[in-house]
Amino acid sequence: MYELTFADGQRYVGQAVDVVTRFCAHRRTWSDIVEIAFQRVNRSQLDEAERDQIRRREAAGVQLRNVVHTAGRLGVSELDVLLPPAEQRRWLIDHKPRIVRLGSRPHDPVLHHRGRHRFTRLTADPRFTDELARLVGTYLRAMVPVPELTELSYWTISALPATNVATYPRLLTVSVHALETLYVYHDRHTPQDLRLCMNIDRAAARSHLRTRLGLAWMNTVEACYRIRPGVLGLHFTSIRSVHDALTHPGIIKAARRLNLDLMRKGPALNWKTHCPDLVEHVLSI
């Protein structure tokens, strides 16, 4: 296991069987490495040792450039070019939804053509009601920073994706970076009973909800994602209950914390299944 130190004081914790080869690869990515430290760890214990060291450094307030196993990238991010850090901080502490200017959205004719078939199938599905579409639009306005500018680059929406199709198929999914943050799904055996899941930051949720409303009124599941630890999944059986959650300042703060952390980790990875028609539909209704 090894640790890189950079000129700006940030660090990177990693593992490698061949440290020299891995270091050379890192040099091609980062030119500001000033120090490397490493220690021998049994190969079977590398994964756990890496996660443990990352957790320790995050707890101590060390800024890491790691993407995997970290709660959020605290240092410089590509997102800063599109949305200055000061604006990110203001958005994070606010809880008001944005007015989205649809004319500012990215236009990709290939994606429009690719997603048109699934969008048509989705809108023909009687379960995809105006109420559900309005809910998704509300989520994007409230939980995603400047959605018309960050669409496709940092977040995507998929119609009828193939995720868990054999067990819990999705009707639609909103993803930020590589994580589903809002999705509508059902048990394969009971397709008429739609459920909704909204992922939020666990620490922020407990901080903002424990002393006010609490989490007892929601079905919560602690989710374990490699790309982003510390996630709490809120599962709902009615659209009304999700609407209520989307107006609660504590839940808004926890959802925004997760989404911003994910955006700072890197760009959207599910762009190939992005459905621009669905975005326009839910933000227009």
PDB file of C-alpha atoms in Angstrom:
ATOM      1  CA  MET A   1       0.000   0.000   0.000  1.00  0.00           C
ATOM      2  CA  TYR A   2       1.243   3.523  -0.744  1.00  0.00           C
ATOM      3  CA  GLU A   3       0.443   7.178  -0.213  1.00  0.00           C
ATOM      4  CA  LEU A   4       1.246  10.054  -2.547  1.00  0.00           C
ATOM      5  CA  THR A   5       1.702  13.614  -1.327  1.00  0.00           C
ATOM      6  CA  PHE A   6       1.179  16.511  -3.732  1.00  0.00           C
ATOM      7  CA  ALA A   7       2.581  20.019  -3.823  1.00  0.00           C
ATOM      8  CA  ASP A   8      -0.705  21.499  -2.608  1.00  0.00           C
ATOM      9  CA  GLY A   9      -0.767  19.199   0.431  1.00  0.00           C
ATOM     10  CA  GLN A  10      -3.415  16.822  -0.898  1.00  0.00           C
ATOM     11  CA  ARG A  11      -2.799  13.086  -0.759  1.00  0.00           C
ATOM     12  CA  TYR A  12      -3.744   9.902  -2.530  1.00  0.00           C
ATOM     13  CA  VAL A  13      -3.950   6.464  -0.899  1.00  0.00           C
ATOM     14  CA  GLY A  14      -3.630   3.416  -3.130  1.00  0.00           C
ATOM     15  CA  GLN A  15      -2.558  -0.176  -3.413  1.00  0.00           C
ATOM     16  CA  ALA A  16      -0.346  -1.982  -5.887  1.00  0.00           C
ATOM     17  CA  VAL A  17       1.537  -5.227  -6.283  1.00  0.00           C
ATOM     18  CA  ASP A  18       4.165  -3.366  -8.349  1.00  0.00           C
ATOM     19  CA  VAL A  19       4.543   0.065  -6.725  1.00  0.00           C
ATOM     20  CA  VAL A  20       7.125   1.310  -9.256  1.00  0.00           C
ATOM     21  CA  THR A  21       4.863   0.663 -12.246  1.00  0.00           C
ATOM     22  CA  ARG A  22       1.882   2.220 -10.491  1.00  0.00           C
ATOM     23  CA  PHE A  23       3.926   5.282  -9.524  1.00  0.00           C
ATOM     24  CA  CYS A  24       4.973   5.810 -13.147  1.00  0.00           C
ATOM     25  CA  ALA A  25       1.315   5.680 -14.169  1.00  0.00           C
ATOM     26  CA  HIS A  26       0.429   8.281 -11.544  1.00  0.00           C
ATOM     27  CA  ARG A  27       3.215  10.552 -12.798  1.00  0.00           C
ATOM     28  CA  ARG A  28       1.558  10.621 -16.206  1.00  0.00           C
ATOM     29  CA  THR A  29      -1.660  11.817 -14.539  1.00  0.00           C
ATOM     30  CA  TRP A  30      -0.242  14.155 -11.893  1.00  0.00           C
ATOM     31  CA  SER A  31       2.926  16.200 -12.355  1.00  0.00           C
ATOM     32  CA  ASP A  32       2.852  17.693  -8.840  1.00  0.00           C
ATOM     33  CA  ILE A  33       3.750  14.568  -6.802  1.00  0.00           C
ATOM     34  CA  VAL A  34       6.394  15.511  -4.241  1.00  0.00           C
ATOM     35  CA  GLU A  35       6.554  12.404  -2.060  1.00  0.00           C
ATOM     36  CA  ILE A  36       5.621   8.742  -1.964  1.00  0.00           C
ATOM     37  CA  ALA A  37       5.471   6.518   1.119  1.00  0.00           C
ATOM     38  CA  PHE A  38       4.574   2.854   1.182  1.00  0.00           C
ATOM     39  CA  GLN A  39       4.341  -0.152   3.461  1.00  0.00           C
ATOM     40  CA  ARG A  40       4.089  -3.897   2.918  1.00  0.00           C
ATOM     41  CA  VAL A  41       0.634  -5.413   3.394  1.00  0.00           C
ATOM     42  CA  ASN A  42      -0.476  -8.982   2.845  1.00  0.00           C
ATOM     43  CA  ARG A  43      -2.128  -9.174  -0.569  1.00  0.00           C
ATOM     44  CA  SER A  44      -5.343 -10.601   0.911  1.00  0.00           C
ATOM     45  CA  GLN A  45      -5.618  -7.576   3.198  1.00  0.00           C
ATOM     46  CA  LEU A  46      -4.929  -4.827   0.652  1.00  0.00           C
ATOM     47  CA  ASP A  47      -8.553  -3.814   0.043  1.00  0.00           C
ATOM     48  CA  GLU A  48      -9.439  -3.478   3.720  1.00  0.00           C
ATOM     49  CA  ALA A  49      -6.160  -1.708   4.522  1.00  0.00           C
ATOM     50  CA  GLU A  50      -6.758   0.813   1.739  1.00  0.00           C
ATOM     51  CA  ARG A  51     -10.330   1.541   2.902  1.00  0.00           C
ATOM     52  CA  ASP A  52      -9.152   1.858   6.519  1.00  0.00           C
ATOM     53  CA  GLN A  53      -6.398   4.347   5.661  1.00  0.00           C
ATOM     54  CA  ILE A  54      -8.776   6.426   3.543  1.00  0.00           C
ATOM     55  CA  ARG A  55     -11.319   6.549   6.380  1.00  0.00           C
ATOM     56  CA  ARG A  56      -8.611   7.569   8.844  1.00  0.00           C
ATOM     57  CA  ARG A  57      -7.392  10.414   6.663  1.00  0.00           C
ATOM     58  CA  GLU A  58     -10.878  11.693   5.936  1.00  0.00           C
ATOM     59  CA  ALA A  59     -11.660  11.663   9.657  1.00  0.00           C
ATOM     60  CA  ALA A  60      -8.503  13.713  10.258  1.00  0.00           C
ATOM     61  CA  GLY A  61      -9.539  16.270   7.639  1.00  0.00           C
ATOM     62  CA  VAL A  62      -6.868  15.335   5.079  1.00  0.00           C
ATOM     63  CA  GLN A  63      -7.764  16.350   1.534  1.00  0.00           C
ATOM     64  CA  LEU A  64      -7.645  13.302  -0.739  1.00  0.00           C
ATOM     65  CA  ARG A  65      -7.625  12.978  -4.503  1.00  0.00           C
ATOM     66  CA  ASN A  66      -9.099   9.494  -4.286  1.00  0.00           C
ATOM     67  CA  VAL A  67     -12.395   8.952  -6.068  1.00  0.00           C
ATOM     68  CA  VAL A  68     -13.292   5.454  -4.857  1.00  0.00           C
ATOM     69  CA  HIS A  69     -14.019   4.818  -1.144  1.00  0.00           C
ATOM     70  CA  THR A  70     -14.140   8.547  -0.327  1.00  0.00           C
ATOM     71  CA  ALA A  71     -17.161  10.578   0.716  1.00  0.00           C
ATOM     72  CA  GLY A  72     -16.276  13.398  -1.648  1.00  0.00           C
ATOM     73  CA  ARG A  73     -13.324  15.026  -3.330  1.00  0.00           C
ATOM     74  CA  LEU A  74     -12.369  17.986  -1.173  1.00  0.00           C
ATOM     75  CA  GLY A  75      -9.664  19.452  -3.380  1.00  0.00           C
ATOM     76  CA  VAL A  76      -9.743  20.916  -6.872  1.00  0.00           C
ATOM     77  CA  SER A  77     -12.402  19.442  -9.157  1.00  0.00           C
ATOM     78  CA  GLU A  78     -13.246  19.849 -12.841  1.00  0.00           C
ATOM     79  CA  LEU A  79     -16.681  20.976 -11.686  1.00  0.00           C
ATOM     80  CA  ASP A  80     -15.067  24.193 -10.388  1.00  0.00           C
ATOM     81  CA  VAL A  81     -14.624  25.397 -13.972  1.00  0.00           C
ATOM     82  CA  LEU A  82     -18.350  25.099 -14.702  1.00  0.00           C
ATOM     83  CA  LEU A  83     -19.574  26.104 -11.258  1.00  0.00           C
ATOM     84  CA  PRO A  84     -17.171  28.169  -9.081  1.00  0.00           C
ATOM     85  CA  PRO A  85     -16.647  26.809  -5.537  1.00  0.00           C
ATOM     86  CA  ALA A  86     -18.329  29.867  -4.003  1.00  0.00           C
ATOM     87  CA  GLU A  87     -21.504  29.112  -5.964  1.00  0.00           C
ATOM     88  CA  GLN A  88     -21.302  25.465  -4.949  1.00  0.00           C
ATOM     89  CA  ARG A  89     -21.136  26.446  -1.282  1.00  0.00           C
ATOM     90  CA  ARG A  90     -24.076  28.841  -1.599  1.00  0.00           C
ATOM     91  CA  TRP A  91     -26.162  26.162  -3.319  1.00  0.00           C
ATOM     92  CA  LEU A  92     -25.245  23.602  -0.681  1.00  0.00           C
ATOM     93  CA  ILE A  93     -26.559  25.624   2.245  1.00  0.00           C
ATOM     94  CA  ASP A  94     -29.698  26.796   0.429  1.00  0.00           C
ATOM     95  CA  HIS A  95     -32.868  24.703   0.180  1.00  0.00           C
ATOM     96  CA  LYS A  96     -34.804  26.473  -2.562  1.00  0.00           C
ATOM     97  CA  PRO A  97     -35.472  24.820  -5.961  1.00  0.00           C
ATOM     98  CA  ARG A  98     -34.106  26.488  -9.088  1.00  0.00           C
ATOM     99  CA  ILE A  99     -35.896  27.860 -12.104  1.00  0.00           C
ATOM    100  CA  VAL A 100     -34.444  25.869 -15.000  1.00  0.00           C
ATOM    101  CA  ARG A 101     -33.876  27.530 -18.366  1.00  0.00           C
ATOM    102  CA  LEU A 102     -34.449  24.725 -20.850  1.00  0.00           C
ATOM    103  CA  GLY A 103     -32.911  26.717 -23.711  1.00  0.00           C
ATOM    104  CA  SER A 104     -29.514  26.463 -22.012  1.00  0.00           C
ATOM    105  CA  ARG A 105     -29.439  22.653 -22.056  1.00  0.00           C
ATOM    106  CA  PRO A 106     -26.891  20.702 -24.149  1.00  0.00           C
ATOM    107  CA  HIS A 107     -28.150  19.381 -27.474  1.00  0.00           C
ATOM    108  CA  ASP A 108     -26.931  16.037 -28.775  1.00  0.00           C
ATOM    109  CA  PRO A 109     -28.882  14.716 -31.801  1.00  0.00           C
ATOM    110  CA  VAL A 110     -27.325  11.253 -31.442  1.00  0.00           C
ATOM    111  CA  LEU A 111     -28.522  10.883 -27.852  1.00  0.00           C
ATOM    112  CA  HIS A 112     -31.964  12.189 -28.810  1.00  0.00           C
ATOM    113  CA  HIS A 113     -32.214   9.549 -31.516  1.00  0.00           C
ATOM    114  CA  ARG A 114     -30.803   6.786 -29.312  1.00  0.00           C
ATOM    115  CA  GLY A 115     -33.161   7.475 -26.407  1.00  0.00           C
ATOM    116  CA  ARG A 116     -36.321   8.213 -28.390  1.00  0.00           C
ATOM    117  CA  HIS A 117     -37.543   4.584 -28.472  1.00  0.00           C
ATOM    118  CA  ARG A 118     -37.288   4.088 -24.694  1.00  0.00           C
ATOM    119  CA  PHE A 119     -38.842   7.493 -24.067  1.00  0.00           C
ATOM    120  CA  THR A 120     -41.807   6.597 -26.279  1.00  0.00           C
ATOM    121  CA  ARG A 121     -42.252   3.305 -24.427  1.00  0.00           C
ATOM    122  CA  LEU A 122     -42.040   5.056 -21.069  1.00  0.00           C
ATOM    123  CA  THR A 123     -44.604   7.748 -21.887  1.00  0.00           C
ATOM    124  CA  ALA A 124     -46.981   5.045 -23.158  1.00  0.00           C
ATOM    125  CA  ASP A 125     -46.735   3.221 -19.825  1.00  0.00           C
ATOM    126  CA  PRO A 126     -49.814   4.076 -17.678  1.00  0.00           C
ATOM    127  CA  ARG A 127     -47.635   3.960 -14.566  1.00  0.00           C
ATOM    128  CA  PHE A 128     -45.659   6.967 -15.790  1.00  0.00           C
ATOM    129  CA  THR A 129     -48.181   9.595 -14.783  1.00  0.00           C
ATOM    130  CA  ASP A 130     -47.965  13.378 -14.916  1.00  0.00           C
ATOM    131  CA  GLU A 131     -47.662  13.308 -11.128  1.00  0.00           C
ATOM    132  CA  LEU A 132     -44.591  11.077 -11.337  1.00  0.00           C
ATOM    133  CA  ALA A 133     -43.034  13.187 -14.085  1.00  0.00           C
ATOM    134  CA  ARG A 134     -43.640  16.326 -12.031  1.00  0.00           C
ATOM    135  CA  LEU A 135     -41.957  14.680  -9.048  1.00  0.00           C
ATOM    136  CA  VAL A 136     -38.795  13.933 -11.051  1.00  0.00           C
ATOM    137  CA  GLY A 137     -38.720  17.511 -12.297  1.00  0.00           C
ATOM    138  CA  THR A 138     -39.036  18.767  -8.725  1.00  0.00           C
ATOM    139  CA  TYR A 139     -36.122  16.556  -7.695  1.00  0.00           C
ATOM    140  CA  LEU A 140     -33.883  17.916 -10.459  1.00  0.00           C
ATOM    141  CA  ARG A 141     -34.703  21.533  -9.599  1.00  0.00           C
ATOM    142  CA  ALA A 142     -34.170  21.019  -5.870  1.00  0.00           C
ATOM    143  CA  MET A 143     -31.323  18.517  -5.668  1.00  0.00           C
ATOM    144  CA  VAL A 144     -29.072  19.146  -8.694  1.00  0.00           C
ATOM    145  CA  PRO A 145     -26.925  22.292  -9.023  1.00  0.00           C
ATOM    146  CA  VAL A 146     -27.756  24.271 -12.199  1.00  0.00           C
ATOM    147  CA  PRO A 147     -29.291  21.195 -13.899  1.00  0.00           C
ATOM    148  CA  GLU A 148     -29.395  22.810 -17.347  1.00  0.00           C
ATOM    149  CA  LEU A 149     -25.613  23.310 -17.287  1.00  0.00           C
ATOM    150  CA  THR A 150     -24.577  20.100 -15.505  1.00  0.00           C
ATOM    151  CA  GLU A 151     -26.887  17.800 -17.487  1.00  0.00           C
ATOM    152  CA  LEU A 152     -25.037  15.068 -19.370  1.00  0.00           C
ATOM    153  CA  SER A 153     -21.682  16.260 -18.059  1.00  0.00           C
ATOM    154  CA  TYR A 154     -22.378  15.377 -14.420  1.00  0.00           C
ATOM    155  CA  TRP A 155     -25.862  13.865 -14.224  1.00  0.00           C
ATOM    156  CA  THR A 156     -28.071  11.795 -16.516  1.00  0.00           C
ATOM    157  CA  ILE A 157     -31.555  10.335 -16.617  1.00  0.00           C
ATOM    158  CA  SER A 158     -32.435   6.993 -18.198  1.00  0.00           C
ATOM    159  CA  ALA A 159     -35.810   5.700 -19.345  1.00  0.00           C
ATOM    160  CA  LEU A 160     -36.473   1.997 -18.752  1.00  0.00           C
ATOM    161  CA  PRO A 161     -32.808   1.145 -18.059  1.00  0.00           C
ATOM    162  CA  ALA A 162     -31.624  -2.451 -17.893  1.00  0.00           C
ATOM    163  CA  THR A 163     -30.560  -2.159 -14.240  1.00  0.00           C
ATOM    164  CA  ASN A 164     -31.696  -5.154 -12.138  1.00  0.00           C
ATOM    165  CA  VAL A 165     -34.178  -6.100 -14.833  1.00  0.00           C
ATOM    166  CA  ALA A 166     -34.388  -9.700 -13.553  1.00  0.00           C
ATOM    167  CA  THR A 167     -35.352  -8.723  -9.996  1.00  0.00           C
ATOM    168  CA  TYR A 168     -36.277  -5.050  -9.478  1.00  0.00           C
ATOM    169  CA  PRO A 169     -36.628  -3.365 -12.889  1.00  0.00           C
ATOM    170  CA  ARG A 170     -36.398   0.420 -13.104  1.00  0.00           C
ATOM    171  CA  LEU A 171     -38.988   2.630 -14.721  1.00  0.00           C
ATOM    172  CA  LEU A 172     -36.509   5.493 -14.760  1.00  0.00           C
ATOM    173  CA  THR A 173     -33.261   6.443 -13.068  1.00  0.00           C
ATOM    174  CA  VAL A 174     -31.464   9.698 -12.282  1.00  0.00           C
ATOM    175  CA  SER A 175     -27.726   9.135 -11.910  1.00  0.00           C
ATOM    176  CA  VAL A 176     -25.013  11.506 -10.710  1.00  0.00           C
ATOM    177  CA  HIS A 177     -21.455  10.504 -11.650  1.00  0.00           C
ATOM    178  CA  ALA A 178     -21.731   6.697 -11.319  1.00  0.00           C
ATOM    179  CA  LEU A 179     -24.474   6.411  -8.693  1.00  0.00           C
ATOM    180  CA  GLU A 180     -28.246   6.176  -8.984  1.00  0.00           C
ATOM    181  CA  THR A 181     -29.513   8.972  -6.758  1.00  0.00           C
ATOM    182  CA  LEU A 182     -33.224   8.713  -7.595  1.00  0.00           C
ATOM    183  CA  TYR A 183     -34.930   5.759  -9.194  1.00  0.00           C
ATOM    184  CA  VAL A 184     -38.425   4.361  -9.663  1.00  0.00           C
ATOM    185  CA  TYR A 185     -38.608   0.590  -9.499  1.00  0.00           C
ATOM    186  CA  HIS A 186     -40.844  -2.400  -8.756  1.00  0.00           C
ATOM    187  CA  ASP A 187     -40.643  -6.028  -7.812  1.00  0.00           C
ATOM    188  CA  ARG A 188     -40.604  -8.109 -10.995  1.00  0.00           C
ATOM    189  CA  HIS A 189     -43.597 -10.093  -9.723  1.00  0.00           C
ATOM    190  CA  THR A 190     -45.705  -7.027  -8.842  1.00  0.00           C
ATOM    191  CA  PRO A 191     -45.108  -4.459 -11.590  1.00  0.00           C
ATOM    192  CA  GLN A 192     -48.155  -2.429 -10.577  1.00  0.00           C
ATOM    193  CA  ASP A 193     -46.645  -1.551  -7.185  1.00  0.00           C
ATOM    194  CA  LEU A 194     -44.135   1.179  -7.924  1.00  0.00           C
ATOM    195  CA  ARG A 195     -41.563   2.167  -5.338  1.00  0.00           C
ATOM    196  CA  LEU A 196     -39.198   5.107  -5.289  1.00  0.00           C
ATOM    197  CA  CYS A 197     -35.729   5.371  -3.813  1.00  0.00           C
ATOM    198  CA  MET A 198     -33.809   8.572  -3.137  1.00  0.00           C
ATOM    199  CA  ASN A 199     -30.202   8.250  -2.012  1.00  0.00           C
ATOM    200  CA  ILE A 200     -28.878  10.901   0.365  1.00  0.00           C
ATOM    201  CA  ASP A 201     -25.776  11.539   2.436  1.00  0.00           C
ATOM    202  CA  ARG A 202     -26.027   9.491   5.640  1.00  0.00           C
ATOM    203  CA  ALA A 203     -24.027  11.808   7.900  1.00  0.00           C
ATOM    204  CA  ALA A 204     -25.875  14.936   6.745  1.00  0.00           C
ATOM    205  CA  ALA A 205     -29.232  13.182   7.157  1.00  0.00           C
ATOM    206  CA  ARG A 206     -28.503  12.176  10.713  1.00  0.00           C
ATOM    207  CA  SER A 207     -27.184  15.623  11.538  1.00  0.00           C
ATOM    208  CA  HIS A 208     -30.183  17.508  10.154  1.00  0.00           C
ATOM    209  CA  LEU A 209     -32.995  15.047  10.856  1.00  0.00           C
ATOM    210  CA  ARG A 210     -32.254  13.378  14.171  1.00  0.00           C
ATOM    211  CA  THR A 211     -33.223  16.348  16.333  1.00  0.00           C
ATOM    212  CA  ARG A 212     -36.042  17.699  14.184  1.00  0.00           C
ATOM    213  CA  LEU A 213     -38.134  15.160  12.334  1.00  0.00           C
ATOM    214  CA  GLY A 214     -36.087  12.011  12.641  1.00  0.00           C
ATOM    215  CA  LEU A 215     -35.833   9.144  10.184  1.00  0.00           C
ATOM    216  CA  ALA A 216     -38.432   6.895  11.817  1.00  0.00           C
ATOM    217  CA  TRP A 217     -41.215   7.909   9.406  1.00  0.00           C
ATOM    218  CA  MET A 218     -39.260   6.668   6.379  1.00  0.00           C
ATOM    219  CA  ASN A 219     -38.088   3.264   5.246  1.00  0.00           C
ATOM    220  CA  THR A 220     -34.329   3.771   5.306  1.00  0.00           C
ATOM    221  CA  VAL A 221     -31.637   1.395   4.072  1.00  0.00           C
ATOM    222  CA  GLU A 222     -27.915   1.918   4.613  1.00  0.00           C
ATOM    223  CA  ALA A 223     -26.444   1.436   1.150  1.00  0.00           C
ATOM    224  CA  CYS A 224     -22.908   0.195   0.554  1.00  0.00           C
ATOM    225  CA  TYR A 225     -21.493   1.617  -2.667  1.00  0.00           C
ATOM    226  CA  ARG A 226     -17.835   1.294  -3.579  1.00  0.00           C
ATOM    227  CA  ILE A 227     -17.876   4.585  -5.454  1.00  0.00           C
ATOM    228  CA  ARG A 228     -19.281   6.515  -2.488  1.00  0.00           C
ATOM    229  CA  PRO A 229     -19.574   5.232   1.098  1.00  0.00           C
ATOM    230  CA  GLY A 230     -21.897   6.818   3.633  1.00  0.00           C
ATOM    231  CA  VAL A 231     -25.114   6.644   1.594  1.00  0.00           C
ATOM    232  CA  LEU A 232     -28.600   6.300   3.048  1.00  0.00           C
ATOM    233  CA  GLY A 233     -31.397   5.095   0.790  1.00  0.00           C
ATOM    234  CA  LEU A 234     -34.909   6.447   1.441  1.00  0.00           C
ATOM    235  CA  HIS A 235     -37.529   4.081   0.018  1.00  0.00           C
ATOM    236  CA  PHE A 236     -41.102   5.230  -0.581  1.00  0.00           C
ATOM    237  CA  THR A 237     -44.300   3.536  -1.727  1.00  0.00           C
ATOM    238  CA  SER A 238     -46.177   6.675  -2.750  1.00  0.00           C
ATOM    239  CA  ILE A 239     -45.415   9.731  -4.826  1.00  0.00           C
ATOM    240  CA  ARG A 240     -46.993  11.976  -2.196  1.00  0.00           C
ATOM    241  CA  SER A 241     -44.545  10.822   0.467  1.00  0.00           C
ATOM    242  CA  VAL A 242     -41.622  11.662  -1.834  1.00  0.00           C
ATOM    243  CA  HIS A 243     -43.078  15.108  -2.508  1.00  0.00           C
ATOM    244  CA  ASP A 244     -43.254  15.655   1.247  1.00  0.00           C
ATOM    245  CA  ALA A 245     -39.607  14.573   1.600  1.00  0.00           C
ATOM    246  CA  LEU A 246     -38.535  16.951  -1.167  1.00  0.00           C
ATOM    247  CA  THR A 247     -39.848  19.904   0.821  1.00  0.00           C
ATOM    248  CA  HIS A 248     -37.991  19.029   4.020  1.00  0.00           C
ATOM    249  CA  PRO A 249     -34.849  21.195   4.474  1.00  0.00           C
ATOM    250  CA  GLY A 250     -32.913  18.378   6.181  1.00  0.00           C
ATOM    251  CA  ILE A 251     -33.505  15.929   3.348  1.00  0.00           C
ATOM    252  CA  ILE A 252     -32.708  18.602   0.759  1.00  0.00           C
ATOM    253  CA  LYS A 253     -29.383  19.311   2.463  1.00  0.00           C
ATOM    254  CA  ALA A 254     -28.523  15.589   2.679  1.00  0.00           C
ATOM    255  CA  ALA A 255     -29.433  14.956  -0.973  1.00  0.00           C
ATOM    256  CA  ARG A 256     -27.510  18.010  -2.143  1.00  0.00           C
ATOM    257  CA  ARG A 257     -24.459  16.959  -0.112  1.00  0.00           C
ATOM    258  CA  LEU A 258     -24.410  13.561  -1.815  1.00  0.00           C
ATOM    259  CA  ASN A 259     -25.004  14.897  -5.321  1.00  0.00           C
ATOM    260  CA  LEU A 260     -22.386  17.617  -5.064  1.00  0.00           C
ATOM    261  CA  ASP A 261     -19.817  15.170  -3.676  1.00  0.00           C
ATOM    262  CA  LEU A 262     -20.499  12.824  -6.589  1.00  0.00           C
ATOM    263  CA  MET A 263     -20.140  15.615  -9.132  1.00  0.00           C
ATOM    264  CA  ARG A 264     -16.833  16.639  -7.594  1.00  0.00           C
ATOM    265  CA  LYS A 265     -15.617  13.063  -7.982  1.00  0.00           C
ATOM    266  CA  GLY A 266     -16.000  13.191 -11.742  1.00  0.00           C
ATOM    267  CA  PRO A 267     -18.290  13.408 -14.790  1.00  0.00           C
ATOM    268  CA  ALA A 268     -21.370  11.312 -15.520  1.00  0.00           C
ATOM    269  CA  LEU A 269     -20.501   7.758 -16.515  1.00  0.00           C
ATOM    270  CA  ASN A 270     -23.978   6.705 -17.711  1.00  0.00           C
ATOM    271  CA  TRP A 271     -24.166   9.218 -20.538  1.00  0.00           C
ATOM    272  CA  LYS A 272     -24.776   6.555 -23.208  1.00  0.00           C
ATOM    273  CA  THR A 273     -28.252   5.850 -21.782  1.00  0.00           C
ATOM    274  CA  HIS A 274     -29.135   9.500 -21.170  1.00  0.00           C
ATOM    275  CA  CYS A 275     -32.593  10.472 -22.431  1.00  0.00           C
ATOM    276  CA  PRO A 276     -32.794  14.204 -23.305  1.00  0.00           C
ATOM    277  CA  ASP A 277     -36.499  13.929 -24.225  1.00  0.00           C
ATOM    278  CA  LEU A 278     -37.255  12.704 -20.714  1.00  0.00           C
ATOM    279  CA  VAL A 279     -35.405  15.652 -19.178  1.00  0.00           C
ATOM    280  CA  GLU A 280     -37.402  18.122 -21.225  1.00  0.00           C
ATOM    281  CA  HIS A 281     -40.632  16.298 -20.369  1.00  0.00           C
ATOM    282  CA  VAL A 282     -40.174  16.282 -16.601  1.00  0.00           C
ATOM    283  CA  LEU A 283     -38.928  19.877 -16.457  1.00  0.00           C
ATOM    284  CA  SER A 284     -41.723  21.188 -18.686  1.00  0.00           C
ATOM    285  CA  ILE A 285     -44.737  19.529 -17.128  1.00  0.00           C
TER     286      ILE A 285
END
